[in-house]
PDB file of C-alpha atoms in Angstrom:
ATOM      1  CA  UNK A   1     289.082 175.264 126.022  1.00 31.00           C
ATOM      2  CA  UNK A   2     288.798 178.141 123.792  1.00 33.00           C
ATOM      3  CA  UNK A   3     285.700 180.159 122.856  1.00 32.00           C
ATOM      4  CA  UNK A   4     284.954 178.456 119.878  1.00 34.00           C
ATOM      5  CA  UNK A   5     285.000 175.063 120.791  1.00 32.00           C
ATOM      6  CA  UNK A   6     281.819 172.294 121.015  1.00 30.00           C
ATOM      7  CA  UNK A   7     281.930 169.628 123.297  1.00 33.00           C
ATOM      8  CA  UNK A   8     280.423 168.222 119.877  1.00 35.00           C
ATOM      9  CA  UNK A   9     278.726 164.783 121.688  1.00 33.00           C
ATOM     10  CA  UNK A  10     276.787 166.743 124.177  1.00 35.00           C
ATOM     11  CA  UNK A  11     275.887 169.300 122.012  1.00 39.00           C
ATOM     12  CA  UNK A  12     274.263 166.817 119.282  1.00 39.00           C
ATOM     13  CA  UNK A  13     272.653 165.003 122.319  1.00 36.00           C
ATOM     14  CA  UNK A  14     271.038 168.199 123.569  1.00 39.00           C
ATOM     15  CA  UNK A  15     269.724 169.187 119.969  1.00 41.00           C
ATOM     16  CA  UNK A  16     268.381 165.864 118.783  1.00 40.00           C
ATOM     17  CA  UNK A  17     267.352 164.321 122.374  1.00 41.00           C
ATOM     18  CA  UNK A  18     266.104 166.866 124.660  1.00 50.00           C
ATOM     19  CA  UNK A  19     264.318 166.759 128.231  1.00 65.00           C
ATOM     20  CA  UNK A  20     260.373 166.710 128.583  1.00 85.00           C
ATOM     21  CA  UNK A  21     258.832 167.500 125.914  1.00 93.00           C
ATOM     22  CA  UNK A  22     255.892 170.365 126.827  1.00 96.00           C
ATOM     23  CA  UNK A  23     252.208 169.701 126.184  1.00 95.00           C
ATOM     24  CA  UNK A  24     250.265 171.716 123.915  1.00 95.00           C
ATOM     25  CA  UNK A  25     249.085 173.164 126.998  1.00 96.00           C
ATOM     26  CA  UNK A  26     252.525 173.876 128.094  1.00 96.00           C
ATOM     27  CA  UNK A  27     252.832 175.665 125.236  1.00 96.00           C
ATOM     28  CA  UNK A  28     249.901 177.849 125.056  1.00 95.00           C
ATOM     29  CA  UNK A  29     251.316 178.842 128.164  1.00 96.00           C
ATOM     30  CA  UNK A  30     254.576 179.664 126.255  1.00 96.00           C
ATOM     31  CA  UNK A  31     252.659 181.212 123.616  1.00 95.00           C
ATOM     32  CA  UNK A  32     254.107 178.880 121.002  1.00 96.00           C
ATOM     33  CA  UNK A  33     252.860 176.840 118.101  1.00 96.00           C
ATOM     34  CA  UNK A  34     252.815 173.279 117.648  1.00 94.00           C
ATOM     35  CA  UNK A  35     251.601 170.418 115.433  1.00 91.00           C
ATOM     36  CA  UNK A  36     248.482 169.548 115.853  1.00 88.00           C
ATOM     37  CA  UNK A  37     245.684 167.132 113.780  1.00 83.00           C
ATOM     38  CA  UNK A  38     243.500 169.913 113.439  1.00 82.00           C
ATOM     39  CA  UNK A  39     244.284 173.123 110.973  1.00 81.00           C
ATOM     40  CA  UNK A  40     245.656 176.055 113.186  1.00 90.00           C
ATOM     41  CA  UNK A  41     245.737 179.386 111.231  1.00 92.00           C
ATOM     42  CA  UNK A  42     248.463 180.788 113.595  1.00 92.00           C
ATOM     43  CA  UNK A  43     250.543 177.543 112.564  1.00 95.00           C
ATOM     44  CA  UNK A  44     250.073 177.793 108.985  1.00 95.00           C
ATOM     45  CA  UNK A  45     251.130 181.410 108.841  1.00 95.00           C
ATOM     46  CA  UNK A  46     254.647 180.722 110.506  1.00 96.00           C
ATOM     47  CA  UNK A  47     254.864 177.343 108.203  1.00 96.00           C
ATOM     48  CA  UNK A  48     254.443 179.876 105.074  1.00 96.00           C
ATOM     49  CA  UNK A  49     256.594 182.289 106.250  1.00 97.00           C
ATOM     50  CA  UNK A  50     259.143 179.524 106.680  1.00 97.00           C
ATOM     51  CA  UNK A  51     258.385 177.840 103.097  1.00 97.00           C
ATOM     52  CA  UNK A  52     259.216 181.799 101.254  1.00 97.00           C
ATOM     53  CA  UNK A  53     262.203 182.204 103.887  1.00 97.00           C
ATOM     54  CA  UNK A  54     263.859 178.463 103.009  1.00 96.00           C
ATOM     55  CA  UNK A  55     262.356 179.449  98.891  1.00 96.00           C
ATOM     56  CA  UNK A  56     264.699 182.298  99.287  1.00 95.00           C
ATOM     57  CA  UNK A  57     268.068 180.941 100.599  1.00 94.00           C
ATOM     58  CA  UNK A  58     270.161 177.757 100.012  1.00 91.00           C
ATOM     59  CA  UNK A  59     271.401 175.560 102.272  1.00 91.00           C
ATOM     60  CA  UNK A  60     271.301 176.976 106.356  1.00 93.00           C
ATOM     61  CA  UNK A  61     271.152 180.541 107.228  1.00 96.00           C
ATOM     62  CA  UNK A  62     270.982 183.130 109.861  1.00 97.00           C
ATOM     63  CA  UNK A  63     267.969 185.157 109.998  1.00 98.00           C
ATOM     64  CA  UNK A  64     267.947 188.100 112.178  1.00 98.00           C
ATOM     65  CA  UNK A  65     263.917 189.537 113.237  1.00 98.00           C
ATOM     66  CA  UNK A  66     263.611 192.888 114.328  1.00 97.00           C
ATOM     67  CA  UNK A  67     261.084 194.898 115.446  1.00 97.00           C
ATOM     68  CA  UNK A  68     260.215 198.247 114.052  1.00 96.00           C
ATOM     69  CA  UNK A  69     259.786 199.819 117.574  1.00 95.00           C
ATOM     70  CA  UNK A  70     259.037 198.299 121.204  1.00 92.00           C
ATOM     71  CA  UNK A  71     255.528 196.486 121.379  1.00 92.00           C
ATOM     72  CA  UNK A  72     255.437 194.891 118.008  1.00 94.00           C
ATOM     73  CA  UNK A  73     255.757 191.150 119.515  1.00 94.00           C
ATOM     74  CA  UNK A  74     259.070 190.304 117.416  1.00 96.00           C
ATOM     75  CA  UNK A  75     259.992 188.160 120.052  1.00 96.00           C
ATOM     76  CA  UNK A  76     256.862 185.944 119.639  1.00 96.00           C
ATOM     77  CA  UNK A  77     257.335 185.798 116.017  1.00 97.00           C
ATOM     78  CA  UNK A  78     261.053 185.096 116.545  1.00 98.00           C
ATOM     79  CA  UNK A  79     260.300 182.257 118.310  1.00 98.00           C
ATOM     80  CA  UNK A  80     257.299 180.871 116.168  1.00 97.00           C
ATOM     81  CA  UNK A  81     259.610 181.208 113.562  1.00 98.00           C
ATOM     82  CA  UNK A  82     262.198 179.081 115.066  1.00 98.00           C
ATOM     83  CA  UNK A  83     259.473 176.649 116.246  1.00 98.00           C
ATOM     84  CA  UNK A  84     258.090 176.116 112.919  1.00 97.00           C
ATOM     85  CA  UNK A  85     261.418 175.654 111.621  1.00 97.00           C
ATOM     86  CA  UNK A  86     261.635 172.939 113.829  1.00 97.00           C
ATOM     87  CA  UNK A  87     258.482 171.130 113.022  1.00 96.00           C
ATOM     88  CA  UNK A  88     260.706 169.037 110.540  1.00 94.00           C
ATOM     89  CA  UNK A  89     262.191 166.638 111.729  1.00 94.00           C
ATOM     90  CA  UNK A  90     265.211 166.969 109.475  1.00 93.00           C
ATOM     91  CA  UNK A  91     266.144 170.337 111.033  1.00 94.00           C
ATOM     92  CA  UNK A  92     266.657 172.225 114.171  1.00 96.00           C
ATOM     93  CA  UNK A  93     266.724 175.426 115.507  1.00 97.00           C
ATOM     94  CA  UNK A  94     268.251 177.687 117.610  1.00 97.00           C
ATOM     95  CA  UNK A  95     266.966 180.965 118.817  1.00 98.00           C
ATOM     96  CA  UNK A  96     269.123 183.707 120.082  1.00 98.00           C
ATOM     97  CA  UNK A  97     267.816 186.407 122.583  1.00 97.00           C
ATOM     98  CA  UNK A  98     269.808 189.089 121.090  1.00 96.00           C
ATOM     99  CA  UNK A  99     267.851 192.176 123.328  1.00 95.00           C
ATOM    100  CA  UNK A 100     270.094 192.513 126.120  1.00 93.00           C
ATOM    101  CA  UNK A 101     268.174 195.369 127.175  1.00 92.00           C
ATOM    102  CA  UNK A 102     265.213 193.814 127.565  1.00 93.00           C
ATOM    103  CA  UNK A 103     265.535 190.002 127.460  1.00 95.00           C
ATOM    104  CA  UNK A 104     262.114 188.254 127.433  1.00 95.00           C
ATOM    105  CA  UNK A 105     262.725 184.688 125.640  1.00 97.00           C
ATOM    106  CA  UNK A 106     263.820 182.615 128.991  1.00 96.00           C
ATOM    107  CA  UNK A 107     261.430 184.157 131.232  1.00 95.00           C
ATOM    108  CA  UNK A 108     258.362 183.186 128.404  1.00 96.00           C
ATOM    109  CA  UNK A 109     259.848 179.654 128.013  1.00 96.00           C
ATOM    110  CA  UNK A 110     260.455 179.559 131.826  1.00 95.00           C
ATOM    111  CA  UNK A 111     264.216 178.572 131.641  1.00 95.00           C
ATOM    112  CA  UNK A 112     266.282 178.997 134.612  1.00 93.00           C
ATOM    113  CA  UNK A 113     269.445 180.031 132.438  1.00 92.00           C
ATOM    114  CA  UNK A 114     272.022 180.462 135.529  1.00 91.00           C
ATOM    115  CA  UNK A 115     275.271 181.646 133.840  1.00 90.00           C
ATOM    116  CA  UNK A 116     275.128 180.197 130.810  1.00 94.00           C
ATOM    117  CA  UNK A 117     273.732 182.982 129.065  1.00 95.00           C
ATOM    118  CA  UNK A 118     274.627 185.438 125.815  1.00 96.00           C
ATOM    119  CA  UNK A 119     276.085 188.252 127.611  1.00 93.00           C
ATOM    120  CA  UNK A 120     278.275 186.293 130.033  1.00 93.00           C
ATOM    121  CA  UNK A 121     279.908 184.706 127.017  1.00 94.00           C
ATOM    122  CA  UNK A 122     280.227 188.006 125.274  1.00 93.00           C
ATOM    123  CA  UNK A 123     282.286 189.349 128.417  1.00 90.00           C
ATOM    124  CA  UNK A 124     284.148 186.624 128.953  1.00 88.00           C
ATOM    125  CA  UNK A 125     282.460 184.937 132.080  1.00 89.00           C
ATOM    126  CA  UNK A 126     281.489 181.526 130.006  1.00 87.00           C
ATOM    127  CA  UNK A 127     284.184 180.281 127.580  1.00 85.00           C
ATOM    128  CA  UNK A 128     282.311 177.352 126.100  1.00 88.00           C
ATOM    129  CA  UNK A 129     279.937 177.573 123.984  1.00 91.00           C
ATOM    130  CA  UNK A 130     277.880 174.134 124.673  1.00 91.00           C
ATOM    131  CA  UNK A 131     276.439 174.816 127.751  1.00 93.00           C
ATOM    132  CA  UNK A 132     274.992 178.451 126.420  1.00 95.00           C
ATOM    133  CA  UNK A 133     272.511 176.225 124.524  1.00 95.00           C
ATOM    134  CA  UNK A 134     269.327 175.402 126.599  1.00 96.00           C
ATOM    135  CA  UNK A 135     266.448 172.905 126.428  1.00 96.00           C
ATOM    136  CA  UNK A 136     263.253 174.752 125.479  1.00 97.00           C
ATOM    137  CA  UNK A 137     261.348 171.559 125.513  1.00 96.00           C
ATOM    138  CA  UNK A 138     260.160 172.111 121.857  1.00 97.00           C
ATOM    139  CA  UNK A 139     261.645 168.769 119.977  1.00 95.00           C
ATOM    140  CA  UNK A 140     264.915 170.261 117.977  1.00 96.00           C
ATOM    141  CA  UNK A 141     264.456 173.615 118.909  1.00 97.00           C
ATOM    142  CA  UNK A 142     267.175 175.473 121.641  1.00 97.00           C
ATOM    143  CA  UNK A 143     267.628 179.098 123.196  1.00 98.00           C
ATOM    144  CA  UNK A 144     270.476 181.138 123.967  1.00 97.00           C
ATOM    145  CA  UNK A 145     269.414 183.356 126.512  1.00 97.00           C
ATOM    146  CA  UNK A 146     270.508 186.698 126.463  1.00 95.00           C
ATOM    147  CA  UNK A 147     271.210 187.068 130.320  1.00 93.00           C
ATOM    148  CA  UNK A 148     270.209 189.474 133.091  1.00 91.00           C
ATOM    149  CA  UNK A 149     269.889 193.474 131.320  1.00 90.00           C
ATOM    150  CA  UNK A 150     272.507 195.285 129.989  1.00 83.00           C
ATOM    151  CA  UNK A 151     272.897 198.484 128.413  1.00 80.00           C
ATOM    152  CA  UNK A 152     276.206 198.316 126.724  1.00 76.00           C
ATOM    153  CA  UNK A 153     274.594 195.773 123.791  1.00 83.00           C
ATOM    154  CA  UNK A 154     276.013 198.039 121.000  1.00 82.00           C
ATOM    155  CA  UNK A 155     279.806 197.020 122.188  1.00 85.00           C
ATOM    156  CA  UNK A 156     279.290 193.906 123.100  1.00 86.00           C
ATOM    157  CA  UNK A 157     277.522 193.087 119.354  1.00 90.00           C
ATOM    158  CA  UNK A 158     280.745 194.333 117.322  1.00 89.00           C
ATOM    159  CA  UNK A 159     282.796 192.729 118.997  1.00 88.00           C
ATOM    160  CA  UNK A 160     284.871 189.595 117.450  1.00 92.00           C
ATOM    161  CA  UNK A 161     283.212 186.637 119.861  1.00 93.00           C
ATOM    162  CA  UNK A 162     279.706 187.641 118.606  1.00 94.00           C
ATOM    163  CA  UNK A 163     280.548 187.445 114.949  1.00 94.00           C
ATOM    164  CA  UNK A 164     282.560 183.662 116.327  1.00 93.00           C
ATOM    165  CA  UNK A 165     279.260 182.555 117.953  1.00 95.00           C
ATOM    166  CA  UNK A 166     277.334 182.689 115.190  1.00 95.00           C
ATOM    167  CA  UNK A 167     279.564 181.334 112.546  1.00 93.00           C
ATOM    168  CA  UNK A 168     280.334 178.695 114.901  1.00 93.00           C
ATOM    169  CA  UNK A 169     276.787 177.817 115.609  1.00 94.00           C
ATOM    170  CA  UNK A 170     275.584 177.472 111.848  1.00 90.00           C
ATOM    171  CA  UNK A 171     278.560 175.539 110.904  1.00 87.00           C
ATOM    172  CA  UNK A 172     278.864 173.218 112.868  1.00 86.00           C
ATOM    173  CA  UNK A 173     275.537 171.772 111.856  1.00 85.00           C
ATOM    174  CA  UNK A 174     274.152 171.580 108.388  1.00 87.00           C
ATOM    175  CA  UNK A 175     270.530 171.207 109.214  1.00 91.00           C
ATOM    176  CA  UNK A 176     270.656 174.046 111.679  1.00 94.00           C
ATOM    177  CA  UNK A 177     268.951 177.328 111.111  1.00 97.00           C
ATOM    178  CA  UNK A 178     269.722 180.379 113.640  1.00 98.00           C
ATOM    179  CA  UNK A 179     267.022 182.909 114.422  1.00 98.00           C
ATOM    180  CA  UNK A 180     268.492 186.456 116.278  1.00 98.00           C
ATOM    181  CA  UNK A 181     265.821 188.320 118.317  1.00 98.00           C
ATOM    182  CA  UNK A 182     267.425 191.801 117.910  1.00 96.00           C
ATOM    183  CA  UNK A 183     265.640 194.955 119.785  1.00 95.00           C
ATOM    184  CA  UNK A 184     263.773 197.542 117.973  1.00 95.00           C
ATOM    185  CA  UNK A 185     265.744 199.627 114.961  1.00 95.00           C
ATOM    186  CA  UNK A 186     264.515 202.961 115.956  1.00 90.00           C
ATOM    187  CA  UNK A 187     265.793 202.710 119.223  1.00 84.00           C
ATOM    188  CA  UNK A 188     269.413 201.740 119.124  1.00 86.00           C
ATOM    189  CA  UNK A 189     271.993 200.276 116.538  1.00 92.00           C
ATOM    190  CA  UNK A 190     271.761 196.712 117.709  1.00 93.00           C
ATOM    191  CA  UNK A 191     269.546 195.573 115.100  1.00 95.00           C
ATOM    192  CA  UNK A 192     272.005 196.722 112.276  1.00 95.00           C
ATOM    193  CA  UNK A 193     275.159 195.207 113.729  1.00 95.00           C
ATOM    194  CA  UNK A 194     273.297 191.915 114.188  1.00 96.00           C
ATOM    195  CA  UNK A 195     272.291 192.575 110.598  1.00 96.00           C
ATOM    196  CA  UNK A 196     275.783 192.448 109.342  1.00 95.00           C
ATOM    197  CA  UNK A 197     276.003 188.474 111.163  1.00 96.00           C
ATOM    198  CA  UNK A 198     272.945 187.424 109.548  1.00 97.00           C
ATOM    199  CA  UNK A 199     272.256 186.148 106.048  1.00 97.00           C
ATOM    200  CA  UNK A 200     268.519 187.786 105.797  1.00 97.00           C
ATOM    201  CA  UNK A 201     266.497 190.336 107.790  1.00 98.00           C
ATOM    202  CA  UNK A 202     262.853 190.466 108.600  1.00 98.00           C
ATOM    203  CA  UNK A 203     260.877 193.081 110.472  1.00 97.00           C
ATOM    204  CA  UNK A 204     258.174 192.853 112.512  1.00 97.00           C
ATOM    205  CA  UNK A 205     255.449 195.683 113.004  1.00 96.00           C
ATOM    206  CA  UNK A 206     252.238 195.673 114.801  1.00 90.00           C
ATOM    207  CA  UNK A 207     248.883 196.754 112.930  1.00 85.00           C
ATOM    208  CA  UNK A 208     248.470 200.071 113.259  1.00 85.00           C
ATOM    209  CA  UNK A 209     251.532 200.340 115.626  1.00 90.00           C
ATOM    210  CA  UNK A 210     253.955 202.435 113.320  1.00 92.00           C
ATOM    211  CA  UNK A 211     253.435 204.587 110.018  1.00 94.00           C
ATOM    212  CA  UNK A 212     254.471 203.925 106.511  1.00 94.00           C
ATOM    213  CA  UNK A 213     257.271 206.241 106.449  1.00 95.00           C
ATOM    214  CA  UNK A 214     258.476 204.648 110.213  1.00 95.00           C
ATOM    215  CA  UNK A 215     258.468 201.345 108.909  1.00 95.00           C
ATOM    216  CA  UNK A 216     260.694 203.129 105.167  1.00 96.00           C
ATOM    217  CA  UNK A 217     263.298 204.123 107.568  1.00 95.00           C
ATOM    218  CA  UNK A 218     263.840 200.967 109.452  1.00 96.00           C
ATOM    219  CA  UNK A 219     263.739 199.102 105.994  1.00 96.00           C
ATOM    220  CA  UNK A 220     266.974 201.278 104.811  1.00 95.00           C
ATOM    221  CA  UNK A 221     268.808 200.383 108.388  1.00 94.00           C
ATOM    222  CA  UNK A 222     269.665 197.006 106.232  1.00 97.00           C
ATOM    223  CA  UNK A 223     271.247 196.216 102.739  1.00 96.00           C
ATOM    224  CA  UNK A 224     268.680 195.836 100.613  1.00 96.00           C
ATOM    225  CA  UNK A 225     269.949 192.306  99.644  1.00 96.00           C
ATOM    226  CA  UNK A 226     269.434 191.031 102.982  1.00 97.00           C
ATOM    227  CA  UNK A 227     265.785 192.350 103.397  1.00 97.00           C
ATOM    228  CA  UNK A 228     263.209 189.775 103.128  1.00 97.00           C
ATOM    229  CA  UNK A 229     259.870 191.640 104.030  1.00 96.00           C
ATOM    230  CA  UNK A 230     257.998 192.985 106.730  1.00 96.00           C
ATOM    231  CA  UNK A 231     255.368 190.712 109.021  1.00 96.00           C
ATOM    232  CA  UNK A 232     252.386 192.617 110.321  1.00 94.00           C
ATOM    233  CA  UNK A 233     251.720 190.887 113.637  1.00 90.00           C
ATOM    234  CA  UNK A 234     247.949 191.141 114.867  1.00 82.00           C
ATOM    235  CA  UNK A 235     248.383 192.124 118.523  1.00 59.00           C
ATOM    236  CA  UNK A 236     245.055 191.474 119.281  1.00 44.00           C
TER     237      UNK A 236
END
């Protein structure tokens, strides 16, 4: 089987019928949102931010969040995004631990990834790209882990199976949306090579974590087409 193919049954069953589903407990744990009776400012800010992404693009799209520098929590917001995409029940969505350097998505969803991971099918090690997809227990919402650290991301990113991954992933559902957890842009190029994958860009920056002109430069690592906005994430 070749690297772009789906084992297209198992893959729909794993997207539309997952394992448990985790308690709001569970996910408090996980520090992720989910529907609730009661009004949940956290919640509402990642449903707006979904409303102006989906008011800004037609159809399904790749959105790539990046953090301005380490410490700004772009991976919570990368997966809050994803989760709130996933709130309707006409959609899903997958999220893609794209910091090979410092993967944190499995280990905060608590998924034993084994070798299905990003970077083993970027080297080679996992040919198929079904079983990369895991069960995050959030109803229409999977991870791609990105695999035990690496250093040579940068290579690994421009590569031709990366740029197959993705385009494989989004087409072969309509009603998915893809969501890239990139590492910071100050720190390495990773962020604008995912960029050049993804169909819009948003950063992430803590309050009071980076300056004006910081956050100017990062905002020029991406065509300006691409750039949605910057989300100030309150830390505390």
């Amino acid at each position: 089987m070749d690297s772009g193919t789906f084992q297209s049954q198992r893959d729909h069953a794993l997207m539309q019928t997952p394992g448990k589903t985790l308690t709001p407990a569970q996910l408090r744990e996980r520090s992720t949102i989910y529907r609730a009776n009661v009004a949940q400012p956290e919640v509402d800010a990642f449903r707006d931010l979904r409303t102006k992404l989906l008011s800004m693009m037609d159809g399904n799209f790749v959105t790539l969040i990046a953090p301005v520098s380490a410490g700004c929590g772009s991976s919570f917001v990368a997966r809050n995004l994803a989760a709130a995409f996933a709130f309707d029940d006409a959609r899903t969505a997958l999220l893609l631990d794209c910091d090979l350097r410092h993967p944190s998505q499995h280990e905060v969803m608590r998924i034993d990834m084994g070798n299905a991971h990003l970077g083993g099918y970027l080297q080679g090690q996992v040919e198929d790209i079904t079983p990369l997809i895991h069960d995050t227990g959030v109803p229409r919402l999977g991870l791609i882990p990105a695999g035990p650290p690496r250093e040579n991301s940068a290579e690994q990113f421009a590569t031709p199976r990366m740029r197959l991954l993705v385009d494989s992933l989004r087409s072969h559902y309509a009603n998915r949306y893809l969501f890239l957890d990139a590492p910071p842009v100050e720190s390495s190029p990773d962020a604008r090579i995912l960029a050049e994958m993804a169909d819009i860009v948003v950063l992430v920056t803590g309050y009071a974590m980076n300056t004006a002109e910081t956050i100017a430069r990062a905002v020029q690592q991406f065509p300006p087409e691409k750039f949605a906005g910057v989300v100030f994430n309150d830390m505390g």
